[in-house]
Coordinates of C-alpha atoms and ligand atoms in Angstrom, one line a residue:
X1 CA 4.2 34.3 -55.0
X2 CA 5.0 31.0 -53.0
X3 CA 3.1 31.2 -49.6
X4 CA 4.9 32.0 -46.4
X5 CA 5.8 28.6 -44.5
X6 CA 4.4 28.5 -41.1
X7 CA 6.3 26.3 -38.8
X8 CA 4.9 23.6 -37.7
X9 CA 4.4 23.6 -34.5
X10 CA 5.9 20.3 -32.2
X11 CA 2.5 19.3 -31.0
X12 CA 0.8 15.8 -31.3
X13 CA -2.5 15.1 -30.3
X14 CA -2.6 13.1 -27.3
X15 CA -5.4 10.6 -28.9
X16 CA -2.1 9.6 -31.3
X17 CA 0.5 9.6 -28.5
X18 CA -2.2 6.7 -27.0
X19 CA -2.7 4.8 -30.2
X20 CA 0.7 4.4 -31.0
X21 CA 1.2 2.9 -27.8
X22 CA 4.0 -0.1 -27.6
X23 CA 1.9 -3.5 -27.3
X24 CA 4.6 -5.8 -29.3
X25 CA 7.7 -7.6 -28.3
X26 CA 9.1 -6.1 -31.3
X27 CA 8.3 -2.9 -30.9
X28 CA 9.6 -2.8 -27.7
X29 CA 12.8 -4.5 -28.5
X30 CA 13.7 -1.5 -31.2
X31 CA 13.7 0.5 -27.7
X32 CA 15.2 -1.8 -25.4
X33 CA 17.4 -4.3 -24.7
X34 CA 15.0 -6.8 -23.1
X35 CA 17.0 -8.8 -19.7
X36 CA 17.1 -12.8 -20.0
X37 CA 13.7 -12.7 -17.4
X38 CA 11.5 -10.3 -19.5
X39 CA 12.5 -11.9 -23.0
X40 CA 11.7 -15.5 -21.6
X41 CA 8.3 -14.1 -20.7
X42 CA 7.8 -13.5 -24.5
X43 CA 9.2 -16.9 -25.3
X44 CA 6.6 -18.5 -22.2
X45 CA 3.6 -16.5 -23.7
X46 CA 4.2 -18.0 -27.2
X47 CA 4.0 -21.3 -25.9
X48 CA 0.8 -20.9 -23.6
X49 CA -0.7 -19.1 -26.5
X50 CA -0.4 -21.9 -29.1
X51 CA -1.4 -24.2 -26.4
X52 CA -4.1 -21.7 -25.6
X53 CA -4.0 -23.0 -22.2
X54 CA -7.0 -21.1 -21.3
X55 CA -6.4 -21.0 -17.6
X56 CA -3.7 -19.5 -17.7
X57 CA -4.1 -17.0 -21.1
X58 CA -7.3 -16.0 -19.1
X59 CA -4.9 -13.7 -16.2
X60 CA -2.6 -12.8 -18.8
X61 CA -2.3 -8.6 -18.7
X62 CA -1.3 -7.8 -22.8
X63 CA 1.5 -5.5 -22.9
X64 CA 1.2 -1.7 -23.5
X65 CA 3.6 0.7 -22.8
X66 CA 3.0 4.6 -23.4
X67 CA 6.6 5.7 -25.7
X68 CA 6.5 9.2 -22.9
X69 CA 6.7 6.1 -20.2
X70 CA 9.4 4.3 -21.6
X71 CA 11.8 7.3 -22.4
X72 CA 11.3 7.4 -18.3
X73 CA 12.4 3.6 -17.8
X74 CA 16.5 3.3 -16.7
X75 CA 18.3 0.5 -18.5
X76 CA 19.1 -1.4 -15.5
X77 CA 16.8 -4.6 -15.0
X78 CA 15.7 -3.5 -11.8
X79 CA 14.9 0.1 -12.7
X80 CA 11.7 0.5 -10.6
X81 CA 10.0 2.3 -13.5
X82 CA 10.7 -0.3 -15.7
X83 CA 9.4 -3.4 -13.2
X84 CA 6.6 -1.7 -14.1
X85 CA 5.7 -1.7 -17.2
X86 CA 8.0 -4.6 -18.8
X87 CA 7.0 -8.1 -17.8
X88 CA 9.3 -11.1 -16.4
X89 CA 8.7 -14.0 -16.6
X90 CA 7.5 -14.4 -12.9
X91 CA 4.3 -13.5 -13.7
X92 CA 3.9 -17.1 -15.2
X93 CA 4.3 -18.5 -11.7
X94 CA 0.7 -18.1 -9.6
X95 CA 1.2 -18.6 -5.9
X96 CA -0.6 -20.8 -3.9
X97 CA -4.0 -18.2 -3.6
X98 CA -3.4 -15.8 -6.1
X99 CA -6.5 -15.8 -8.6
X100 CA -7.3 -13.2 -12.0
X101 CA -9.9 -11.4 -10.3
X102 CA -8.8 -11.5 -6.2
X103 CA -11.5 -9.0 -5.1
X104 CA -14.4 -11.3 -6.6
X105 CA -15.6 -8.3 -8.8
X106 CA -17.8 -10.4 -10.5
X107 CA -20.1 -11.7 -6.9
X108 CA -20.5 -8.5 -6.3
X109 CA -21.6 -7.3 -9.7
X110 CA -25.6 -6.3 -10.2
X111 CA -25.3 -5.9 -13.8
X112 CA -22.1 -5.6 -16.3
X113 CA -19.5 -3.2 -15.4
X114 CA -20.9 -1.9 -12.4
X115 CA -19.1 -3.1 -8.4
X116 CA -21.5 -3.2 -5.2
X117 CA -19.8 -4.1 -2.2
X118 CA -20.2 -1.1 0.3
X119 CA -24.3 -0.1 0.8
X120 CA -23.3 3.7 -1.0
X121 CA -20.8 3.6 -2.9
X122 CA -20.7 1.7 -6.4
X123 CA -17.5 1.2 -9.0
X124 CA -18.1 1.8 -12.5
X125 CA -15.9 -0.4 -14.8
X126 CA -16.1 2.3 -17.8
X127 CA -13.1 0.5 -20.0
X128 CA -11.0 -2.4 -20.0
X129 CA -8.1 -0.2 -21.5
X130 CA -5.0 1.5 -20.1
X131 CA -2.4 3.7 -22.2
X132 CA 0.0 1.5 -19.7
X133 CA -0.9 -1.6 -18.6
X134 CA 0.6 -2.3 -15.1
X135 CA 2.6 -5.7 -14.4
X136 CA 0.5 -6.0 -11.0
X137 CA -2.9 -5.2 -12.2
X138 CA -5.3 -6.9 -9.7
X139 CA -8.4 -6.5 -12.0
X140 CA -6.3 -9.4 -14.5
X141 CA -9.6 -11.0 -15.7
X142 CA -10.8 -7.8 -17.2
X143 CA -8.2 -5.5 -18.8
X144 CA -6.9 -5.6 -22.2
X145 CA -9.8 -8.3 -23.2
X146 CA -10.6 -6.3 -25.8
X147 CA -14.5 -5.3 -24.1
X148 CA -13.6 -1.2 -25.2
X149 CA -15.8 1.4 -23.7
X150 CA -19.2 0.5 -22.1
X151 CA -22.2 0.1 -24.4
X152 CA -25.4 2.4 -24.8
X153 CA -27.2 -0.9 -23.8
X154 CA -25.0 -1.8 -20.5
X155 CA -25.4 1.8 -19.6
X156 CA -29.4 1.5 -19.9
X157 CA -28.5 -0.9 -17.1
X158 CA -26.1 0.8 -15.2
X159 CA -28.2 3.9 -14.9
X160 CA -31.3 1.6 -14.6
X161 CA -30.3 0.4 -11.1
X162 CA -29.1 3.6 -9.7
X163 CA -32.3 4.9 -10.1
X164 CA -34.2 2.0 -8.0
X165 CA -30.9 2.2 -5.4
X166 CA -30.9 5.8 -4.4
X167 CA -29.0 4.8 -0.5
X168 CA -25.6 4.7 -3.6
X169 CA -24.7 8.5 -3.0
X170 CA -21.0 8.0 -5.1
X171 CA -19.8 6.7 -7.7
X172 CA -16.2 5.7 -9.0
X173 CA -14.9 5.8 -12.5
X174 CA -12.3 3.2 -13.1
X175 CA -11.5 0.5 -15.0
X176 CA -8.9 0.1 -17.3
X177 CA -8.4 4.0 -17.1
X178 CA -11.9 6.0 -17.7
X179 CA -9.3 8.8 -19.9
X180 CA -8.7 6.4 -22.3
X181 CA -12.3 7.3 -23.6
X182 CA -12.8 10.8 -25.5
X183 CA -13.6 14.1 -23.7
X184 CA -16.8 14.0 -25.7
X185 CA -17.7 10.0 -24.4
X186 CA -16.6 9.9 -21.3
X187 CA -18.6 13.4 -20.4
X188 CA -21.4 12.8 -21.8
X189 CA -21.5 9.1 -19.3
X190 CA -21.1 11.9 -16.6
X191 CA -23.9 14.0 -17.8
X192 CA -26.0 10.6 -18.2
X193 CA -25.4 9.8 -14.9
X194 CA -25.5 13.1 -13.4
X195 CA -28.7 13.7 -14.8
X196 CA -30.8 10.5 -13.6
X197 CA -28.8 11.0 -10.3
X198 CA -28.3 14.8 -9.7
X199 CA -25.9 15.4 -6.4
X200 CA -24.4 12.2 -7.0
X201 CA -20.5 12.6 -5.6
X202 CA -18.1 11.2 -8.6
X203 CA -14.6 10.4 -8.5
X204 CA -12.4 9.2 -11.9
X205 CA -9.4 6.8 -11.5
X206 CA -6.4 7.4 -13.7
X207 CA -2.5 7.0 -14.4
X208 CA -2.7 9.3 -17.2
X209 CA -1.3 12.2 -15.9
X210 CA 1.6 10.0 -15.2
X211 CA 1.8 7.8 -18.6
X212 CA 0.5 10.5 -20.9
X213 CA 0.5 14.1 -19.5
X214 CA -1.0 15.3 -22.9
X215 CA -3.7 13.4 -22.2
X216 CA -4.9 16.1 -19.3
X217 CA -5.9 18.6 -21.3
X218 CA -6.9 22.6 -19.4
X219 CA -10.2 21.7 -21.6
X220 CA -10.5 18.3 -19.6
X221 CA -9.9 20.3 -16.7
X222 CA -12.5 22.3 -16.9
X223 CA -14.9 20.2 -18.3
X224 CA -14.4 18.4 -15.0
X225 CA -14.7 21.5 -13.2
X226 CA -17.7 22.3 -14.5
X227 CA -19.2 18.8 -13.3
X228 CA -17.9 19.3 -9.4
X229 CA -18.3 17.3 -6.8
X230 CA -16.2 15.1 -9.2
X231 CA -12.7 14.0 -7.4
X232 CA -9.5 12.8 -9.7
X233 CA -7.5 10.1 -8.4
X234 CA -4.1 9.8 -9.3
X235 CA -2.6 6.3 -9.3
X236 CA 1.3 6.7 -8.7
X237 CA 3.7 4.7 -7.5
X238 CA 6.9 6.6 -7.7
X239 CA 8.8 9.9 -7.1
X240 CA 10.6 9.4 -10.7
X241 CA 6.8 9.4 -12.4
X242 CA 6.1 13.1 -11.2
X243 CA 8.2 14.6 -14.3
X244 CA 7.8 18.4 -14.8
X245 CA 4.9 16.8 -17.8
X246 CA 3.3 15.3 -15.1
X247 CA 3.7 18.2 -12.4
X248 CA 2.3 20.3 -15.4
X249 CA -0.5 18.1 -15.9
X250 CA -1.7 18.1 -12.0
X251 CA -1.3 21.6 -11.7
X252 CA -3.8 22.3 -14.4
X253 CA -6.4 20.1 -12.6
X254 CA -5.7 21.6 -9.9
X255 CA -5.7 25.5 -11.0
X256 CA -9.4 24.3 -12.4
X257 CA -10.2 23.5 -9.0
X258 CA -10.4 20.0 -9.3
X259 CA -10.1 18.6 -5.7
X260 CA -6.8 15.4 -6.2
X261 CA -6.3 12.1 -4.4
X262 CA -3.8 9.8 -4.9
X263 CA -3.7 6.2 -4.4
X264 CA -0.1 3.9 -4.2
X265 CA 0.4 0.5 -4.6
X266 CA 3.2 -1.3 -2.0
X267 CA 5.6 -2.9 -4.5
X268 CA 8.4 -4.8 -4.2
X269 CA 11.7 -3.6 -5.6
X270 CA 9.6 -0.2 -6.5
X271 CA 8.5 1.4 -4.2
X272 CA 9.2 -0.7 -0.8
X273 CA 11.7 1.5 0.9
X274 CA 11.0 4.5 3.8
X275 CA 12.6 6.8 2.0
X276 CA 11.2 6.9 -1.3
X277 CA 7.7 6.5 -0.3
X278 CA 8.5 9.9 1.9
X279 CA 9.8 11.4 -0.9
X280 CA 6.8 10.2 -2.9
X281 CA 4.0 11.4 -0.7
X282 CA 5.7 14.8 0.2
X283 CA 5.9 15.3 -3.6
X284 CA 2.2 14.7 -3.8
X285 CA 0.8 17.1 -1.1
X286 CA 3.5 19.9 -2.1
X287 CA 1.9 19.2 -5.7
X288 CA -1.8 19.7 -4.1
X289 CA -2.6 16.1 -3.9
X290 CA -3.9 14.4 -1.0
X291 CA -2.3 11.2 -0.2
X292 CA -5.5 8.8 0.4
X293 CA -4.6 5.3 -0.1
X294 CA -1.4 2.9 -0.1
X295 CA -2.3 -0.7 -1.2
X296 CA -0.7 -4.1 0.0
X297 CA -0.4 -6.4 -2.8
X298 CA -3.9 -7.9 -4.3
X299 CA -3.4 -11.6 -4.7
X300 CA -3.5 -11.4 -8.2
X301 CA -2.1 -14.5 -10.4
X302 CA 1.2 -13.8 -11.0
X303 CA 1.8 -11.0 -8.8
X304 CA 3.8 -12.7 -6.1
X305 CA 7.1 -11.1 -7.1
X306 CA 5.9 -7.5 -6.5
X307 CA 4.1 -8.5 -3.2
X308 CA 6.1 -6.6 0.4
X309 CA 4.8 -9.0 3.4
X310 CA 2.5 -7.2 5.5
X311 CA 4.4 -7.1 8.6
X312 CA 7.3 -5.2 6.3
X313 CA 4.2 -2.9 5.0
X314 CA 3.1 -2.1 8.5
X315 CA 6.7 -1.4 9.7
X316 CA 7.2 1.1 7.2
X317 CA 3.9 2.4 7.6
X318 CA 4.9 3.0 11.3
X319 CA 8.0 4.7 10.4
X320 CA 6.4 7.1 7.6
X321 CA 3.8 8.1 10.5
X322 CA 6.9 9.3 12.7
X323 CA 8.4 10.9 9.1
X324 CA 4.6 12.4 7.3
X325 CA 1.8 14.8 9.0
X326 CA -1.4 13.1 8.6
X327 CA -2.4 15.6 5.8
X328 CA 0.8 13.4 3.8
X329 CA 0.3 10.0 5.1
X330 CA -2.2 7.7 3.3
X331 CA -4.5 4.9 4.5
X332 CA -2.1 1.8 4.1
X333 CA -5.6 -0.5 3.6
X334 CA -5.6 -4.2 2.3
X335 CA -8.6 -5.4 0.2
X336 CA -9.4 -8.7 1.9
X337 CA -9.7 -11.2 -0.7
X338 CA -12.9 -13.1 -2.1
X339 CA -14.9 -9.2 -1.9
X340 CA -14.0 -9.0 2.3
X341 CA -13.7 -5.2 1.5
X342 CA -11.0 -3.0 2.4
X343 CA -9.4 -3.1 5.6
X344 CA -7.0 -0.3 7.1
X345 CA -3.6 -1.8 8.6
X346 CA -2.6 1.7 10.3
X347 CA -2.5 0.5 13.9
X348 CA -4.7 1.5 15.9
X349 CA -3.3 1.7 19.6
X350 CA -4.4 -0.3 22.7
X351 CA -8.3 0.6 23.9
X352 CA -9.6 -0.6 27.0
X353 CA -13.2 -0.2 28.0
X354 CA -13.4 0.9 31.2
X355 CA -16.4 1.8 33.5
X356 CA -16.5 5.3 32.4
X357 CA -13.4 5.8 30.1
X358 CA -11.7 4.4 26.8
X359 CA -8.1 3.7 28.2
X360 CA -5.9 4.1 25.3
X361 CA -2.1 2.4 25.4
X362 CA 0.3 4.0 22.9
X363 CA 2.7 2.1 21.6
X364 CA 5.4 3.7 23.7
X365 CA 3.5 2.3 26.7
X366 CA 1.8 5.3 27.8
X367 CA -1.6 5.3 29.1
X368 CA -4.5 8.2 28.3
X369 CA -8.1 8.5 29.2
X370 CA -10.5 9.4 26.9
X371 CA -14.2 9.8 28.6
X372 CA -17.0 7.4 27.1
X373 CA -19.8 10.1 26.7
Ligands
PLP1 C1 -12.5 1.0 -2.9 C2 -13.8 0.8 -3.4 C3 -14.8 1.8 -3.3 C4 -14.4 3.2 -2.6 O1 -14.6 3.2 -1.3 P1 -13.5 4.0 -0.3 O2 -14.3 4.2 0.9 O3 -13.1 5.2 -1.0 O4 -12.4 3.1 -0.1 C5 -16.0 1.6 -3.7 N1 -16.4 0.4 -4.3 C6 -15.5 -0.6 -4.4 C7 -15.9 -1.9 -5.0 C8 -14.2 -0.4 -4.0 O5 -13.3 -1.4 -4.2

């Protein structure tokens, strides 16, 4: 008797989806048809590379596109989606104080991987990969350099130093994007780090949920459920990247009981517009997830064709705070560069110290009092 055929079912392991990630000109010109700017990017990064003008080769971000991404990306040149993820050849030109690593990462660095600029709070660099590698990635001198995952021996390190700095009370996953690492590696660095460092508050940085849905899991979920106070921040950019696979994805966070942040970058010809950062941040608290941070620009080499001036940043900002209740309205914060630390560019209004008072002066010229003790 010839066996009954079960159907297979439409279902590919995430893991796959990430591997077969598009990171050639070729492959992405079987998909697209790549504008005069992008394809004389390719032509530029030939040259440089057989020059191996390692100056410049050292801020170059290697392309990788998730395929889910791409089906997203219109065919228009200026599809905001697509600005993204598909590089023109602008990135070759480096303004006057744009650098690969703008933040100075790597002063403020103890030991490999691990960021210490503010007294209790360190950044863990877990990976230098992303399933999507953005076209305005500030961290330029470290992702896609081919490091991988963090070794057993930088760990030793890692986990070294937060034992003789106990005033660090939390600790952020980022990168590249932590989720590119297995469940199985990248909890078992949480239960490391828990473990010599119980109560420690963690947070993970990610795209996934908006390059590769699959990716969140319910059994990531609630292995990060099971490891609370643990935060998941959501880096997003755009209504059109909260798809019903993305919504899906957030909500099963989120029905684990994961507590959500976002954080936006201010782009140029993406996102730069009143109306579709309402729409974006709207989308995000009706979808559980709190607003927390909207960038300015980095001054990362090759970024200047993305960056929004900051008076235009804090113009709009003024207008979303008319538009948002706090509860949807981020932090619009700059990073000073050379490691200043972030800075918030929400304006504060007018305070005068008086004898007894704080005078405040809104900005439609009225005048409260606000008693000193
Ligand atoms: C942004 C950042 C943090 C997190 O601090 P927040 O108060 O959440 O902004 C920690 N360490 C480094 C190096 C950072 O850049």
């Amino acid at each position: 008797m010839v066996g009954i055929r079960v159907p297979l079912r439409k279902f590919t392991h995430w893991s796959l989806e990430y591997r077969r990630r598009i990171q050639t000109r070729k492959r992405l010109e079987r998909r697209i048809a790549l504008s005069p700017s992008e394809s004389n990017y390719f032509k530029r990064l030939e040259q440089e590379g057989m020059q191996e003008s390692a100056g410049r080769m050292g801020g170059v971000v290697p392309v990788s596109i998730t395929t889910y991404y791409l089906n997203l990306v219109g065919s228009e040149p200026t599809d905001p989606l697509r600005l993204q993820c598909i590089p023109r050849e602008e990135e070759w030109e480096a303004g006057p104080l744009e650098t690969a690593d703008p933040l100075s990462d790597q002063t403020f660095s103890p030991v490999p991987r691990l960021v210490h600029r503010y007294r209790d709070r360190v950044l863990l660099l877990v990976t230098d990969q992303c399933a999507m590698n953005c076209r305005f990635c500030f961290r330029r001198h470290f992702v896609g350099k081919n490091q991988g995952a963090i070794r057993q021996s930088e760990l030793d390190h890692v986990i070294q130093y937060l034992k003789e700095h106990l005033e660090v009370k939390e600790l952020l996953l980022s990168g590249g994007d932590p989720l590119t690492l297995s469940d199985e590696k990248l909890f078992a660095l949480v239960d490391t780090i828990r473990f010599s460092r119980p109560g420690i508050v963690l947070r993970v940085s990610s795209r996934m949920p908006v390059v590769l849905p699959s990716r969140i899991t319910r059994r990531f979920a609630y292995q990060m459920r099971n490891r609370q106070p643990f935060w998941f921040v959501l880096h997003v950019n755009h209504p059109r990247e909260l798809t019903q696979e993305a919504e899906q994805a957030l909500k099963r966070l989120a029905d684990a009981g994961v507590p959500l942040l976002s954080q936006t970058v201010l782009l140029r010809g993406v996102n730069d517009e009143v109306g579709v950062l309402e729409e974006l941040f709207r989308s995000l608290t009706a979808r559980r997830i709190k607003p927390y941070y909207l960038f300015q620009m980095d001054l990362a080499q090759g970024t200047s064709h993305f960056r929004v001036p900051l008076d235009r940043g804090m113009s709009l900002m003024r207008e979303l705070k008319n538009r948002l209740s706090a509860l949807s309205l981020p932090t619009y914060a700059l990073d000073l560069p050379n490691g200043g630390g972030k800075v918030s560019l929400i304006d504060p209004p007018r305070m005068i110290e008086g004898e007894r008072e704080w005078i405040f002066h809104t900005p439609e010229g009225r005048e409260y009092r606000y008693p000193k003790e």
